[in-house]
Amino acid sequence: MDLFQIVFLALIQGLTEFLPISSSAHLILPKEILLWPDQGLAFDVAVHFGSLIAVLAYFRKDVSRLIIAFFQQFGSRGQTPDSRLAWMVVIATIPAGIAGLLFNDYIETNFRTSLVIAITTILFGLVLWAADRRSNLSKGVYQIGVATALIIGVAQALALIPGTSRSGITITAALFLGFTRSDSARFSFLMAIPIIVLGAAFETLELFKEHTIAWSDIFLGAALSAVSAYLCIHYFLTFIERLGMLPFVVYRLLLGGALFAMLAFN
């Protein structure tokens, strides 16, 4: 890849990882439409690692509080709202972890196409719009229970399909369950941490099979992804209650429509 492609893909990964518009789709499309070379597994690991750094940095206080509370619950202090929330994050991760082990290879082989992305971009954009139109969005993140966590976790498993958007589908599920936009997004971002860790660990194991790695590309990609992802999280959470999900729904519909148009003329 040349420098422009590295910068473009790293920034796109960072910006789209936490927006409800699908990062996987935006990383596949340059190869499908612009005929760019595949960025390779090493670069994928780097940009996902950058996203992980960003979400850990932004939620550093929340993460440290949840981890401390999780281990303190086994002592005299017992369970607290923070330790319970930590359990909910763990429980919500299980469905996607199982689905990834069972179906990841099949999805990678059969679903990474422009047609699939066009369909899922529009379909789940409309579902997000329907969820955001609910009038009773009043629940907070500490009201998430086991059943709720599992429902959102199952929704997260659907994000294995390109174009679905991991953050988009989990926020959609939380909105349908009556949670506020900001708390839906906050739980979605906390859920992203173990999923990105698991995904990056799996990809890293595969990475040992590669013989040549362009380390300068790796470090640049990780750094740019981290910076853009951090800014994305900050501004998304700042404006989400005011803007709602409509801008992202409109973007998804336009993107999906453009993809269908390209497919029709090819």
Short mmCIF file of C-alpha atoms in Angstrom, two decimals:
data_model
loop_
_atom_site.label_atom_id
_atom_site.label_comp_id
_atom_site.label_asym_id
_atom_site.label_seq_id
_atom_site.Cartn_x
_atom_site.Cartn_y
_atom_site.Cartn_z
CA MET A 1 0.00 0.00 0.00
CA ASP A 2 1.13 3.55 -0.61
CA LEU A 3 1.09 6.29 2.04
CA PHE A 4 -2.30 7.69 0.99
CA GLN A 5 -3.95 4.27 1.24
CA ILE A 6 -2.43 3.66 4.69
CA VAL A 7 -3.61 7.02 6.03
CA PHE A 8 -7.06 6.70 4.46
CA LEU A 9 -7.72 3.16 5.73
CA ALA A 10 -6.39 3.88 9.23
CA LEU A 11 -8.54 6.99 9.61
CA ILE A 12 -11.59 5.18 8.22
CA GLN A 13 -11.11 2.31 10.66
CA GLY A 14 -10.81 4.67 13.61
CA LEU A 15 -13.81 6.76 12.61
CA THR A 16 -16.15 3.91 11.69
CA GLU A 17 -15.31 1.41 14.44
CA PHE A 18 -17.53 3.25 16.91
CA LEU A 19 -20.02 4.92 14.59
CA PRO A 20 -23.13 2.92 13.59
CA ILE A 21 -22.03 2.65 9.94
CA SER A 22 -19.81 -0.50 9.87
CA SER A 23 -16.02 -0.36 9.91
CA SER A 24 -15.67 -3.74 8.17
CA ALA A 25 -17.72 -2.49 5.22
CA HIS A 26 -15.60 0.63 4.85
CA LEU A 27 -12.40 -1.44 4.89
CA ILE A 28 -13.74 -3.91 2.30
CA LEU A 29 -15.16 -1.35 -0.14
CA PRO A 30 -11.87 0.29 -1.25
CA LYS A 31 -10.67 -3.13 -2.37
CA GLU A 32 -14.00 -3.96 -4.05
CA ILE A 33 -14.68 -0.59 -5.74
CA LEU A 34 -11.29 1.15 -6.10
CA LEU A 35 -9.43 -2.14 -6.69
CA TRP A 36 -6.92 -1.31 -3.98
CA PRO A 37 -4.67 -4.16 -2.82
CA ASP A 38 -5.80 -6.06 0.26
CA GLN A 39 -4.40 -4.27 3.30
CA GLY A 40 -3.29 -7.56 4.81
CA LEU A 41 -3.74 -9.17 8.20
CA ALA A 42 -0.93 -7.23 9.88
CA PHE A 43 -2.54 -3.90 9.02
CA ASP A 44 -5.93 -5.16 10.23
CA VAL A 45 -4.39 -6.08 13.58
CA ALA A 46 -2.69 -2.67 13.81
CA VAL A 47 -5.78 -0.56 13.17
CA HIS A 48 -7.90 -2.67 15.52
CA PHE A 49 -5.20 -2.31 18.16
CA GLY A 50 -5.38 1.45 17.61
CA SER A 51 -9.14 1.37 18.18
CA LEU A 52 -8.58 -0.62 21.37
CA ILE A 53 -6.11 1.95 22.68
CA ALA A 54 -8.64 4.71 21.96
CA VAL A 55 -11.58 3.12 23.77
CA LEU A 56 -9.40 2.14 26.75
CA ALA A 57 -8.00 5.66 26.95
CA TYR A 58 -11.40 7.32 26.72
CA PHE A 59 -13.09 5.02 29.24
CA ARG A 60 -10.02 4.55 31.44
CA LYS A 61 -11.85 5.64 34.60
CA ASP A 62 -14.87 3.48 33.84
CA VAL A 63 -12.74 0.46 32.96
CA SER A 64 -10.55 0.72 36.06
CA ARG A 65 -13.62 1.19 38.27
CA LEU A 66 -15.37 -1.84 36.77
CA ILE A 67 -12.28 -4.06 37.02
CA ILE A 68 -11.66 -3.08 40.65
CA ALA A 69 -15.31 -3.61 41.54
CA PHE A 70 -15.34 -6.97 39.76
CA PHE A 71 -12.54 -8.36 41.92
CA GLN A 72 -13.68 -6.64 45.12
CA GLN A 73 -17.06 -8.38 44.93
CA PHE A 74 -15.36 -11.62 45.98
CA GLY A 75 -14.28 -10.01 49.25
CA SER A 76 -16.22 -8.49 52.12
CA ARG A 77 -17.56 -5.65 50.00
CA GLY A 78 -19.78 -7.93 47.92
CA GLN A 79 -21.57 -7.00 44.73
CA THR A 80 -22.02 -3.35 43.75
CA PRO A 81 -23.64 -1.66 40.74
CA ASP A 82 -20.20 -1.43 39.11
CA SER A 83 -19.37 -5.12 39.66
CA ARG A 84 -22.78 -6.06 38.30
CA LEU A 85 -22.20 -3.91 35.22
CA ALA A 86 -18.84 -5.60 34.72
CA TRP A 87 -20.63 -8.96 34.72
CA MET A 88 -23.10 -7.65 32.14
CA VAL A 89 -20.24 -6.68 29.82
CA VAL A 90 -18.80 -10.19 30.17
CA ILE A 91 -22.16 -11.85 29.58
CA ALA A 92 -22.89 -9.66 26.54
CA THR A 93 -19.59 -10.77 25.00
CA ILE A 94 -20.36 -14.50 25.10
CA PRO A 95 -22.76 -14.78 22.09
CA ALA A 96 -20.41 -12.96 19.72
CA GLY A 97 -17.44 -15.01 20.95
CA ILE A 98 -19.27 -18.28 20.26
CA ALA A 99 -20.61 -17.07 16.91
CA GLY A 100 -17.13 -15.96 15.88
CA LEU A 101 -15.64 -19.38 16.60
CA LEU A 102 -18.42 -21.19 14.74
CA PHE A 103 -19.12 -18.97 11.75
CA ASN A 104 -16.23 -16.55 11.18
CA ASP A 105 -14.51 -18.58 8.46
CA TYR A 106 -17.77 -19.16 6.57
CA ILE A 107 -18.70 -15.48 6.75
CA GLU A 108 -15.22 -14.40 5.66
CA THR A 109 -15.45 -16.68 2.63
CA ASN A 110 -19.02 -16.00 1.53
CA PHE A 111 -20.26 -12.65 2.88
CA ARG A 112 -17.48 -10.14 2.22
CA THR A 113 -19.04 -8.78 -0.99
CA SER A 114 -20.45 -5.44 -2.13
CA LEU A 115 -23.93 -6.95 -2.54
CA VAL A 116 -24.05 -8.18 1.06
CA ILE A 117 -22.76 -4.84 2.33
CA ALA A 118 -25.36 -2.94 0.28
CA ILE A 119 -28.19 -5.07 1.69
CA THR A 120 -27.08 -4.97 5.32
CA THR A 121 -26.21 -1.27 5.19
CA ILE A 122 -29.75 -0.36 4.19
CA LEU A 123 -31.56 -3.05 6.20
CA PHE A 124 -29.89 -2.35 9.53
CA GLY A 125 -29.97 1.39 8.87
CA LEU A 126 -33.77 1.20 8.72
CA VAL A 127 -33.85 -0.94 11.87
CA LEU A 128 -31.68 1.65 13.65
CA TRP A 129 -34.09 4.40 12.54
CA ALA A 130 -37.07 2.44 13.89
CA ALA A 131 -35.33 1.91 17.24
CA ASP A 132 -34.34 5.57 17.53
CA ARG A 133 -37.95 6.69 17.03
CA ARG A 134 -39.05 5.08 20.30
CA SER A 135 -40.55 7.68 22.62
CA ASN A 136 -39.59 5.97 25.90
CA LEU A 137 -35.79 6.02 25.96
CA SER A 138 -35.23 6.44 29.68
CA LYS A 139 -33.25 3.49 31.06
CA GLY A 140 -29.67 3.88 32.27
CA VAL A 141 -26.69 1.59 31.84
CA TYR A 142 -26.90 0.29 35.43
CA GLN A 143 -30.37 -1.09 34.69
CA ILE A 144 -28.97 -3.68 32.28
CA GLY A 145 -29.74 -7.19 33.54
CA VAL A 146 -28.72 -10.66 32.40
CA ALA A 147 -31.54 -11.05 29.86
CA THR A 148 -30.88 -7.57 28.46
CA ALA A 149 -27.13 -8.21 28.21
CA LEU A 150 -27.74 -11.47 26.35
CA ILE A 151 -30.14 -9.81 23.90
CA ILE A 152 -27.61 -7.07 23.13
CA GLY A 153 -24.90 -9.73 22.95
CA VAL A 154 -26.84 -11.76 20.38
CA ALA A 155 -27.31 -8.57 18.38
CA GLN A 156 -23.54 -8.03 18.54
CA ALA A 157 -23.00 -11.49 17.04
CA LEU A 158 -24.87 -10.34 13.91
CA ALA A 159 -22.10 -7.79 13.35
CA LEU A 160 -19.92 -10.59 11.99
CA ILE A 161 -21.83 -9.97 8.75
CA PRO A 162 -20.11 -7.09 6.90
CA GLY A 163 -22.17 -3.92 6.69
CA THR A 164 -24.12 -4.60 9.87
CA SER A 165 -21.95 -2.46 12.20
CA ARG A 166 -21.08 -3.76 15.65
CA SER A 167 -21.81 -0.46 17.36
CA GLY A 168 -24.87 0.11 15.19
CA ILE A 169 -26.57 -3.21 15.96
CA THR A 170 -25.81 -3.12 19.70
CA ILE A 171 -27.02 0.48 20.01
CA THR A 172 -30.12 -0.51 18.03
CA ALA A 173 -30.86 -3.39 20.42
CA ALA A 174 -30.37 -1.18 23.47
CA LEU A 175 -32.65 1.51 22.04
CA PHE A 176 -35.38 -1.04 21.34
CA LEU A 177 -35.06 -2.10 25.00
CA GLY A 178 -35.66 1.49 26.14
CA PHE A 179 -32.18 2.72 27.03
CA THR A 180 -31.14 6.31 26.39
CA ARG A 181 -29.01 7.03 23.35
CA SER A 182 -25.95 7.97 25.40
CA ASP A 183 -26.17 4.92 27.68
CA SER A 184 -26.85 2.65 24.70
CA ALA A 185 -23.67 3.96 23.10
CA ARG A 186 -21.69 3.77 26.35
CA PHE A 187 -22.56 0.10 26.90
CA SER A 188 -21.85 -0.62 23.23
CA PHE A 189 -18.37 0.90 23.57
CA LEU A 190 -17.64 -0.99 26.79
CA MET A 191 -18.73 -4.20 25.03
CA ALA A 192 -16.28 -3.40 22.24
CA ILE A 193 -13.27 -3.79 24.53
CA PRO A 194 -13.36 -7.59 25.07
CA ILE A 195 -14.51 -8.18 21.47
CA ILE A 196 -11.61 -6.17 20.01
CA VAL A 197 -9.20 -7.91 22.39
CA LEU A 198 -10.46 -11.36 21.33
CA GLY A 199 -10.44 -10.43 17.65
CA ALA A 200 -6.97 -8.92 17.78
CA ALA A 201 -5.63 -11.94 19.69
CA PHE A 202 -7.04 -14.33 17.08
CA GLU A 203 -5.64 -12.26 14.22
CA THR A 204 -2.27 -12.01 15.95
CA LEU A 205 -2.02 -15.80 16.11
CA GLU A 206 -2.70 -15.91 12.37
CA LEU A 207 -0.13 -13.17 11.88
CA PHE A 208 2.71 -15.47 12.92
CA LYS A 209 2.23 -17.26 9.59
CA GLU A 210 3.26 -14.14 7.68
CA HIS A 211 6.95 -13.77 6.92
CA THR A 212 7.23 -10.10 6.00
CA ILE A 213 5.65 -7.25 7.94
CA ALA A 214 5.98 -3.57 7.03
CA TRP A 215 6.46 -2.24 10.56
CA SER A 216 6.40 1.43 9.56
CA ASP A 217 2.95 0.92 7.99
CA ILE A 218 1.82 -0.94 11.12
CA PHE A 219 2.82 1.79 13.58
CA LEU A 220 1.44 4.59 11.42
CA GLY A 221 -1.86 2.75 10.95
CA ALA A 222 -2.21 2.03 14.67
CA ALA A 223 -1.45 5.64 15.65
CA LEU A 224 -3.85 7.20 13.16
CA SER A 225 -6.58 4.72 14.03
CA ALA A 226 -6.18 5.46 17.75
CA VAL A 227 -6.38 9.23 17.32
CA SER A 228 -9.38 9.19 14.98
CA ALA A 229 -11.23 6.62 17.11
CA TYR A 230 -10.70 8.65 20.30
CA LEU A 231 -12.05 11.81 18.67
CA CYS A 232 -14.95 9.84 17.20
CA ILE A 233 -15.99 8.46 20.60
CA HIS A 234 -15.75 11.87 22.23
CA TYR A 235 -17.86 13.75 19.70
CA PHE A 236 -20.34 10.91 19.21
CA LEU A 237 -21.13 10.81 22.94
CA THR A 238 -21.18 14.61 23.12
CA PHE A 239 -23.80 15.10 20.41
CA ILE A 240 -25.75 11.84 20.31
CA GLU A 241 -28.65 12.95 22.53
CA ARG A 242 -29.06 16.12 20.46
CA LEU A 243 -28.60 14.69 16.97
CA GLY A 244 -30.09 11.24 17.41
CA MET A 245 -29.36 8.47 14.91
CA LEU A 246 -30.99 10.04 11.85
CA PRO A 247 -27.72 11.39 10.31
CA PHE A 248 -26.24 7.89 10.40
CA VAL A 249 -29.43 6.34 9.03
CA VAL A 250 -29.39 8.78 6.10
CA TYR A 251 -25.70 8.04 5.48
CA ARG A 252 -26.35 4.29 5.47
CA LEU A 253 -29.25 4.64 3.04
CA LEU A 254 -27.19 6.80 0.67
CA LEU A 255 -24.22 4.43 0.87
CA GLY A 256 -26.37 1.37 0.30
CA GLY A 257 -28.16 3.04 -2.61
CA ALA A 258 -24.85 4.04 -4.20
CA LEU A 259 -23.58 0.47 -3.88
CA PHE A 260 -26.70 -0.93 -5.55
CA ALA A 261 -26.30 1.62 -8.35
CA MET A 262 -22.66 0.61 -8.89
CA LEU A 263 -23.58 -3.06 -8.92
CA ALA A 264 -26.35 -2.41 -11.44
CA PHE A 265 -24.00 -0.66 -13.88
CA ASN A 266 -21.19 -3.21 -13.56
#
